[in-house]
Tab-separated table of C-alpha atoms in Angstrom:
chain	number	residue	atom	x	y	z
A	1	UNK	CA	69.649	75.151	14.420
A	2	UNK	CA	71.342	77.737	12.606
A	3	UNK	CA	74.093	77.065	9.628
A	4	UNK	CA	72.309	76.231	6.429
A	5	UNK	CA	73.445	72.348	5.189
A	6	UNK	CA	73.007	71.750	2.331
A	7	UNK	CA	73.795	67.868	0.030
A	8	UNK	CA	74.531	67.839	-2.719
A	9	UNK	CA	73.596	63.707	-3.558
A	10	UNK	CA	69.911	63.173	-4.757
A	11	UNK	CA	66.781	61.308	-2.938
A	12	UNK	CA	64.437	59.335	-4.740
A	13	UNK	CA	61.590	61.118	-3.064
A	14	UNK	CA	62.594	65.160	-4.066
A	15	UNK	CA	65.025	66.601	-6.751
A	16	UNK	CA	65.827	69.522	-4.292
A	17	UNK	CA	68.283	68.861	-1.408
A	18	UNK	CA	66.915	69.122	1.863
A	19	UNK	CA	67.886	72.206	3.822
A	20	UNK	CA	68.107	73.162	7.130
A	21	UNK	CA	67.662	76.355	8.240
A	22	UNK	CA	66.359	79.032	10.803
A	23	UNK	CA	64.001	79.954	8.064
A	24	UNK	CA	62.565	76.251	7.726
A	25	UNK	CA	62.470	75.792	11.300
A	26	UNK	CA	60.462	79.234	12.048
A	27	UNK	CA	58.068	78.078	9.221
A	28	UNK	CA	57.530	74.499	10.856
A	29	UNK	CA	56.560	76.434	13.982
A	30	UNK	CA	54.085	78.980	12.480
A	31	UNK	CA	52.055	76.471	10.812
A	32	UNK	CA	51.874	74.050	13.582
A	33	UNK	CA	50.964	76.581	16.287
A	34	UNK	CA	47.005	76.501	15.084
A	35	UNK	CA	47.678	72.785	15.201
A	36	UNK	CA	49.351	73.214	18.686
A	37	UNK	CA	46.793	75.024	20.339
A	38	UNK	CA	44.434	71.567	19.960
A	39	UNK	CA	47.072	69.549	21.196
A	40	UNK	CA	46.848	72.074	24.257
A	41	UNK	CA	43.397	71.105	24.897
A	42	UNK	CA	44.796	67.452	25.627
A	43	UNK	CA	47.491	68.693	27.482
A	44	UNK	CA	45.243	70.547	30.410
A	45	UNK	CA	43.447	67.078	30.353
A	46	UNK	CA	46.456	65.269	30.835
A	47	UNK	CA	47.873	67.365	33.825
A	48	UNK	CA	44.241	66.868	35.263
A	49	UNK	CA	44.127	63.133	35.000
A	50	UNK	CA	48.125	62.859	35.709
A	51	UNK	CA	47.341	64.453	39.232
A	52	UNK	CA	44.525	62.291	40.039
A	53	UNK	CA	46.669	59.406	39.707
A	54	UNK	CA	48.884	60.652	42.120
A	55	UNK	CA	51.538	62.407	40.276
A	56	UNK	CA	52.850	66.144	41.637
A	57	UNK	CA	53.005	68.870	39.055
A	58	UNK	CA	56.500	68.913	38.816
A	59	UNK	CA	56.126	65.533	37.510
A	60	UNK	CA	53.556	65.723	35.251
A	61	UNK	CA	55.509	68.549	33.707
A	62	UNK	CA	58.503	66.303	33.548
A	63	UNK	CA	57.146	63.669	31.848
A	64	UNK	CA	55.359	65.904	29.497
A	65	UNK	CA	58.435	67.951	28.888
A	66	UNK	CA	60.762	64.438	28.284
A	67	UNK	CA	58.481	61.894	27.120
A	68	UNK	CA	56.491	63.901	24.394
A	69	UNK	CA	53.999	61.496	23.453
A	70	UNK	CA	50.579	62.491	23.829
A	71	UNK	CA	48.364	59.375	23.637
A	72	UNK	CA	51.227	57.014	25.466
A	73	UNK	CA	51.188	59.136	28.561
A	74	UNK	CA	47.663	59.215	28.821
A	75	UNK	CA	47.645	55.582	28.376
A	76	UNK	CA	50.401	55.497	31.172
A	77	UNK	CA	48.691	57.305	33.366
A	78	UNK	CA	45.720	55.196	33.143
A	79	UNK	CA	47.707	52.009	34.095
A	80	UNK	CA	49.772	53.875	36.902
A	81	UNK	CA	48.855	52.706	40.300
A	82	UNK	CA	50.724	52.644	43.693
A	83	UNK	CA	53.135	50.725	44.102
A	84	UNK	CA	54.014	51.934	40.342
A	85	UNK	CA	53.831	48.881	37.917
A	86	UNK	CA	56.873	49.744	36.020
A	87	UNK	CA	57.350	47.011	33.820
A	88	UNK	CA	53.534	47.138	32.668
A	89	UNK	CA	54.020	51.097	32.256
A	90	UNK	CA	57.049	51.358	30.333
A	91	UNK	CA	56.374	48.374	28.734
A	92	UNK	CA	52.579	49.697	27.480
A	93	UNK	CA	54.228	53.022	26.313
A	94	UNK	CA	57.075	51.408	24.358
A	95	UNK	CA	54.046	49.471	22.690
A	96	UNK	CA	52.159	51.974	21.566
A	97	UNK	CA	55.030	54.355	20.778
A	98	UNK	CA	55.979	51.540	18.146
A	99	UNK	CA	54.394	53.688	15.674
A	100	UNK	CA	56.755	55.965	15.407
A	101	UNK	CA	58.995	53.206	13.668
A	102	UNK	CA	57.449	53.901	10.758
A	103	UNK	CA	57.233	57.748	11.116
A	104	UNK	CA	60.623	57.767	11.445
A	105	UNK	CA	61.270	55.486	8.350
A	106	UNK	CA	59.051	57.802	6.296
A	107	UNK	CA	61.424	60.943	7.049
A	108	UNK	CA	64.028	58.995	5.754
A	109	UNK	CA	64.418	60.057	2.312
A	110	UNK	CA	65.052	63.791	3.147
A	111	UNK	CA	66.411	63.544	6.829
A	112	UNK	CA	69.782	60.874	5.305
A	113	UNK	CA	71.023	64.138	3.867
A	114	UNK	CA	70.724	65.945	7.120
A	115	UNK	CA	73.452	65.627	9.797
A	116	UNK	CA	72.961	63.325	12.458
A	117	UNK	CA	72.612	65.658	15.158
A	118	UNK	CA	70.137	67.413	13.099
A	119	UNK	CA	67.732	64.585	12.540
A	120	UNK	CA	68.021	62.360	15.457
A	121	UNK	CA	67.578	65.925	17.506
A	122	UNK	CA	64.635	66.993	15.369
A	123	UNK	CA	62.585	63.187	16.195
A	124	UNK	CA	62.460	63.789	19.761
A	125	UNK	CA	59.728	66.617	19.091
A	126	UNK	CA	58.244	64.247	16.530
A	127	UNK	CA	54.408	64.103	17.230
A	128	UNK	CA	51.655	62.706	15.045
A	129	UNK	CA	50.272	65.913	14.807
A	130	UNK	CA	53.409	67.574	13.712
A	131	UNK	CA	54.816	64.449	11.908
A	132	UNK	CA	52.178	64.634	8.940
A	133	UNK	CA	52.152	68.671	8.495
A	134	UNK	CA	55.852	68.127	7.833
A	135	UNK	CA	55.283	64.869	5.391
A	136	UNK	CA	52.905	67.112	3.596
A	137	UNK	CA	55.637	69.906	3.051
A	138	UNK	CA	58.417	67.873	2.394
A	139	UNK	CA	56.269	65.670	-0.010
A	140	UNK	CA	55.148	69.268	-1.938
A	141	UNK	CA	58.729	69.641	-2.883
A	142	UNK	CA	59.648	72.284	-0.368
A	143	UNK	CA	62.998	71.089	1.336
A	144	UNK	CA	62.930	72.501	4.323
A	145	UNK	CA	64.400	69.908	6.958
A	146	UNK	CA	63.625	71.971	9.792
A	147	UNK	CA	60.185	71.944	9.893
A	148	UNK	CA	59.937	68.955	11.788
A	149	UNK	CA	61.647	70.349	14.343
A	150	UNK	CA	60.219	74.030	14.139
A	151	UNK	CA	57.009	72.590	14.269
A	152	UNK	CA	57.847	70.149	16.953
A	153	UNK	CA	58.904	73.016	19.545
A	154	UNK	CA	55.437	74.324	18.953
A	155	UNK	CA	53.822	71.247	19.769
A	156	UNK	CA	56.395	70.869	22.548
A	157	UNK	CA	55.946	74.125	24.144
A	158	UNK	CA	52.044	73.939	24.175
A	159	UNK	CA	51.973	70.309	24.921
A	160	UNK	CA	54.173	71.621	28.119
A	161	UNK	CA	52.682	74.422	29.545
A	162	UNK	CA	49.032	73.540	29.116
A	163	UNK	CA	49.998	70.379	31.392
A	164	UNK	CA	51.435	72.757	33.955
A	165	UNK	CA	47.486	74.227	34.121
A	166	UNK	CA	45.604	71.269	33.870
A	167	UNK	CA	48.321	69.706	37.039
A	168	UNK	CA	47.359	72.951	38.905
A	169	UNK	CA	43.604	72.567	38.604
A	170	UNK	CA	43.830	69.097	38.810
A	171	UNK	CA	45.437	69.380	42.340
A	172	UNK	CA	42.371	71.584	43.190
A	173	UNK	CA	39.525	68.717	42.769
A	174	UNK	CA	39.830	66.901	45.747
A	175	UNK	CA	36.581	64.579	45.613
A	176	UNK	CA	36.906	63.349	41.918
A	177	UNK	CA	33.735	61.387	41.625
A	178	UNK	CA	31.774	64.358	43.161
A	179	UNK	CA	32.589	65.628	39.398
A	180	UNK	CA	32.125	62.634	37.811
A	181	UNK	CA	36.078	63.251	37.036
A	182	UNK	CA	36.488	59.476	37.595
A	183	UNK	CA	34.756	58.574	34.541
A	184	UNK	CA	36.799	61.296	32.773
A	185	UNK	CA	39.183	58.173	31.920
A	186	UNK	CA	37.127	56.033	30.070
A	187	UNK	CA	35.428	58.973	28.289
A	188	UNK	CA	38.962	59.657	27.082
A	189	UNK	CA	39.719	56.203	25.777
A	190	UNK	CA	36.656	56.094	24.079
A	191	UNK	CA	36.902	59.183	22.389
A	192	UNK	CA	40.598	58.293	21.228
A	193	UNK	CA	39.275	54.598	20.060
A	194	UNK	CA	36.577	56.773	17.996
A	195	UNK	CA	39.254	58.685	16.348
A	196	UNK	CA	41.559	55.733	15.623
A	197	UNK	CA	38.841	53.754	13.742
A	198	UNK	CA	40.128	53.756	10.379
A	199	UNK	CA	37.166	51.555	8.704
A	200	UNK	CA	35.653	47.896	8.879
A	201	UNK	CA	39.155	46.219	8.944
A	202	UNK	CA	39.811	47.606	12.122
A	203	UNK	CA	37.039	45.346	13.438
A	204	UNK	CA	38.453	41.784	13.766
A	205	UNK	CA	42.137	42.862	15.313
A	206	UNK	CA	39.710	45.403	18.022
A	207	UNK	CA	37.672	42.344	19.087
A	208	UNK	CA	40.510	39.986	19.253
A	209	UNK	CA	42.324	42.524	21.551
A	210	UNK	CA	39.137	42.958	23.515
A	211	UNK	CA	38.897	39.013	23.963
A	212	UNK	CA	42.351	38.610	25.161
A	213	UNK	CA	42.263	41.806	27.485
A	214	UNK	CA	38.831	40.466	28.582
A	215	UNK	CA	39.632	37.254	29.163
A	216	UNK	CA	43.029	37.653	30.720
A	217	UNK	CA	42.087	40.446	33.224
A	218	UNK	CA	41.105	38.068	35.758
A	219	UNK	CA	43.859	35.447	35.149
A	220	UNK	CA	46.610	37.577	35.417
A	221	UNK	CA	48.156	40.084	38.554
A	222	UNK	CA	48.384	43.507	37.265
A	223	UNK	CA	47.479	44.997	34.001
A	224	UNK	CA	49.612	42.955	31.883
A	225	UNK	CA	46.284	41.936	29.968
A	226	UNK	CA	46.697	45.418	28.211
A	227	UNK	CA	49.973	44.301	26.629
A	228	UNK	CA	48.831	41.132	25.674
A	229	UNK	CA	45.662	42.481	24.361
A	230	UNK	CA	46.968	44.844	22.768
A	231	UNK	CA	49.885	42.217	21.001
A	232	UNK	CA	46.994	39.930	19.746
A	233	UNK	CA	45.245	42.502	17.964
A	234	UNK	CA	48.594	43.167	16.330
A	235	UNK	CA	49.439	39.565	15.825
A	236	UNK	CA	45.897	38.906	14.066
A	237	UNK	CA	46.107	41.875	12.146
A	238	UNK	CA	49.656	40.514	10.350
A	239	UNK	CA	48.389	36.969	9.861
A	240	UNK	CA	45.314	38.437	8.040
A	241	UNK	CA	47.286	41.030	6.162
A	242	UNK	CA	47.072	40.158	2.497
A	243	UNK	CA	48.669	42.818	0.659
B	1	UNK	CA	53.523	68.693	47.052
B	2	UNK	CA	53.374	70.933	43.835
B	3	UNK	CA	56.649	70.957	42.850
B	4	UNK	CA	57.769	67.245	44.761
B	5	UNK	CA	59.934	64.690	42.563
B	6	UNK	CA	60.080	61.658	43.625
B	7	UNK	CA	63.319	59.742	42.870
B	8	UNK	CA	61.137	56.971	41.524
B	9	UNK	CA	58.746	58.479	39.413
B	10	UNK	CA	61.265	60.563	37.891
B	11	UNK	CA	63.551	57.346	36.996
B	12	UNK	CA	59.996	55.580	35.906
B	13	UNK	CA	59.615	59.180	33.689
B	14	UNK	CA	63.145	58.759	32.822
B	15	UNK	CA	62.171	54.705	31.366
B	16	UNK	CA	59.186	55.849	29.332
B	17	UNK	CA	61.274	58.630	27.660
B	18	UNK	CA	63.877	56.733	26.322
B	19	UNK	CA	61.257	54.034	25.307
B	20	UNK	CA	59.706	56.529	23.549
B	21	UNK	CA	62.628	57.930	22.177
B	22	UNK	CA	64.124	54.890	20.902
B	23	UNK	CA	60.860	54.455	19.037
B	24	UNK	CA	61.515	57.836	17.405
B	25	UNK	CA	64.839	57.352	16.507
B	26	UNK	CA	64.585	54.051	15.965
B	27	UNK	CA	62.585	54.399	12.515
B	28	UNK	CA	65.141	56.741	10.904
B	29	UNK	CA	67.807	54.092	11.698
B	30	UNK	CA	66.353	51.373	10.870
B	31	UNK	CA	64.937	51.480	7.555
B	32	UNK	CA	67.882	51.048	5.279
B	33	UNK	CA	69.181	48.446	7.323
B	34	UNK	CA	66.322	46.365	8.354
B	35	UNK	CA	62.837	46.669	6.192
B	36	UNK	CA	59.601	46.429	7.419
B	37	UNK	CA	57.551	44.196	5.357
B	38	UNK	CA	53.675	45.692	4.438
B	39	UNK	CA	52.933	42.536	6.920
B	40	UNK	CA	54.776	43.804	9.999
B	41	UNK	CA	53.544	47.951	9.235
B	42	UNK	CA	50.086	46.817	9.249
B	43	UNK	CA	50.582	45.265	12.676
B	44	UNK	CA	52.367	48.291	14.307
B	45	UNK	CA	49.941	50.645	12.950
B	46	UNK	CA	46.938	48.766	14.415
B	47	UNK	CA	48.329	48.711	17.879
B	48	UNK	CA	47.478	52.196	19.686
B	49	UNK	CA	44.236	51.255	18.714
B	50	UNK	CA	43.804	47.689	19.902
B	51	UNK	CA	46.179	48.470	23.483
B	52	UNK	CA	43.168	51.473	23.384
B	53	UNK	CA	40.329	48.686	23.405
B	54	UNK	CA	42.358	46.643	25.749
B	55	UNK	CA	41.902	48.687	28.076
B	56	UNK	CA	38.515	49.716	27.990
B	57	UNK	CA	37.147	46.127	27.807
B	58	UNK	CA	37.269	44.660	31.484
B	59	UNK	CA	36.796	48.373	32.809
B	60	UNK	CA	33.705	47.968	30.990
B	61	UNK	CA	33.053	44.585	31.643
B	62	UNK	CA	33.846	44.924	35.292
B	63	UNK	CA	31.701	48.656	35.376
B	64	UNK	CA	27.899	49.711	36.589
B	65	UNK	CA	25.199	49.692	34.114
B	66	UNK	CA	25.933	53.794	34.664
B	67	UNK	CA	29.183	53.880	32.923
B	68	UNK	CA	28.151	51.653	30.570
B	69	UNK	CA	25.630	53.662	29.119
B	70	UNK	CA	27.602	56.929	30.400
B	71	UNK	CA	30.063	54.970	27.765
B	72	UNK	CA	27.769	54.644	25.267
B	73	UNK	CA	26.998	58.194	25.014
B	74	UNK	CA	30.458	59.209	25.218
B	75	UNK	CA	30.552	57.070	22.289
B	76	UNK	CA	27.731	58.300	20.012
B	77	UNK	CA	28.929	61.800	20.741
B	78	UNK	CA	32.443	61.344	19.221
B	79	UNK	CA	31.539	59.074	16.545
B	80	UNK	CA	29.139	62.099	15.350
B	81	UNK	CA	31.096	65.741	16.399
B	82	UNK	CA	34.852	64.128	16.535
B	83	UNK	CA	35.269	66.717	19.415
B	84	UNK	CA	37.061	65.600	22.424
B	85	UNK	CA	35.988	68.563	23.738
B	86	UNK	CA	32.070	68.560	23.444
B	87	UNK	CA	32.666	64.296	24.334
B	88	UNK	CA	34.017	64.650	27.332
B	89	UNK	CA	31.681	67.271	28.516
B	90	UNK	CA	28.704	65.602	27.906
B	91	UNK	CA	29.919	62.561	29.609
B	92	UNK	CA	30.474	64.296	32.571
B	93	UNK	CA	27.262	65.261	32.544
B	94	UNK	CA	25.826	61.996	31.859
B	95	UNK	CA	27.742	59.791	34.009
B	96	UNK	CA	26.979	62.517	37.129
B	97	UNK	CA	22.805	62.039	35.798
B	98	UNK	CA	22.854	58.322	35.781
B	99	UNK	CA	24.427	57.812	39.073
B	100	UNK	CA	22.069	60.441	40.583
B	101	UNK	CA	18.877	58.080	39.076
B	102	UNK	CA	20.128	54.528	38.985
């Protein structure tokens, strides 16, 4: 992290270079750690629900600690099944991970002046918690390249160890529905489809997804009905864009 | 058991990281050389959303009338505190009452 890089060439976006710097990167983690302490929450959730699908601790932790990707894991986790369907799994978190296309693209106006090691290293913390405190500093004309990252180890580091906890209570529940901790799924998906509603528009690209997942359940071996549910919505949703 | 790794699972882990990374990355190198029309961002920024619903719809088509309303309130809940927290507790709560009376 440390050396201080500075560009000299212009952006469109700031008139200040972007920096670098221990100082931007200990700011990034400071304001995300309020931030990081919700994302915790999820975390002891995850490590509970990762070991009732079957996974031990030390991977839970693992995929925590390498995938960093909050609502993809979850959504992995909720597909995972014995024998593992891989295809369906990596597939489904590729999908939804496609987001992140267009985080990326957004950082691009400040992060082209940082070195590459700097930026593509920072985007592996990227979060979408962490991802919009940083567009808000960088769009107030503070230059600070770093915080992405600083504020990514934050998220990182909580997202990490509270999965470690919720993986050791998790192992503890033995009889799941006794708790009604087999429901805890759905009641997760639900209250992550709440949050994602954006407005009305959202309504015809949800149903069509629901239709196709629906509908194809039954027709199809595995879960591939959540890809291709999933797809539809997406496809619909670009045919009826209009600008 | 705790601290087992499975050869398997940790190449599967192994797969969904560098999907996910390459999803990361991928943004930052693309734009510049490929750009994403309005048409194709509205499409990637409605999918966590509808793979969300894709899931939840033949689980919910396929559940007991006690998850379905379980559901419901888990629904009602969220829509009015937008706590995950205070959500998931009360559907605990309901989904262990309505199996105990239905």
């Amino acid at each position: 992290m440390g050396g201080e890089t500075t560009s000299q060439q212009g952006d469109a976006a700031g008139s200040e270079s972007t920096t670098f710097s221990l100082a931007g990167a200990w700011k990034g983690f400071i304001a995300c750690v309020p931030v990081a302490l919700g994302v915790a929450g999820y975390g002891v959730l995850f490590g509970v629900l990762a070991r009732q699908a079957g996974l031990s601790v030390a991977e839970s932790t693992l995929m925590s600690a390498t995938v960093v990707a909050g609502a993809a894991q979850v959504i992995a986790i909720g597909v995972w099944d014995q024998p593992i369907p891989v295809a369906v799994v990596v597939g489904t978190v590729f999908v939804v991970n496609l987001r992140y296309l267009l985080m990326g693209a957004s950082l691009r106006p400040w992060f082209e002046e940082l070195s590459p090691l700097q930026a593509y290293g920072s985007v592996f913390v990227m979060a979408d918690e962490n991802w919009a405190l940083t567009m808000q500093e960088l769009r107030s004309g503070n230059s600070a390249g770093a915080f992405l990252l600083g504020s990514g180890i934050a998220i990182w580091l909580f997202w990490v160890l509270s999965t470690v906890l919720g993986a050791a209570a998790g192992g503890v529940i033995d009889e799941p529905a006794t708790y009604g901790l087999d429901f805890m799924l759905t009641a997760v998906f639900v209250t992550i489809a709440v949050g994602l509603w954006e407005g009305r528009s959202d309504l015809v690209p949800w149903l069509v997804a629901a239709g196709v997942a629906g509908g194809t359940a039954h027709l199809l071996g595995g879960q591939w009905y959540i890809l291709f549910g999933g797809l539809a919505g997406a496809g619909v949703e670009m045919i009826r864009y209009d600008g | 058991m705790m601290g087992e790794l499975d050869p398997f699972v940790v190449a599967v882990i192994a797969a969904m990281g560098v999907a996910t990374y390459v999803t990361k990355a991928g943004g930052l190198w693309l734009l510049g050389r490929v750009d994403l029309s309005p048409r194709v961002e509205s499409g990637l920024e409605i999918l966590p959303g509808a793979i969300i619903v894709s899931i939840l719809a033949p689980e919910l088509i396929g559940g007991t009338l006690a998850t379905w309303i379980a559901a419901g309130i888990v629904f009602l809940v969220a829509w009015r505190t937008d706590s995950i927290t205070i959500s998931l507790g009360t559907g605990v709560v309901a989904i262990l009452a309505l199996r105990a009376m239905l």
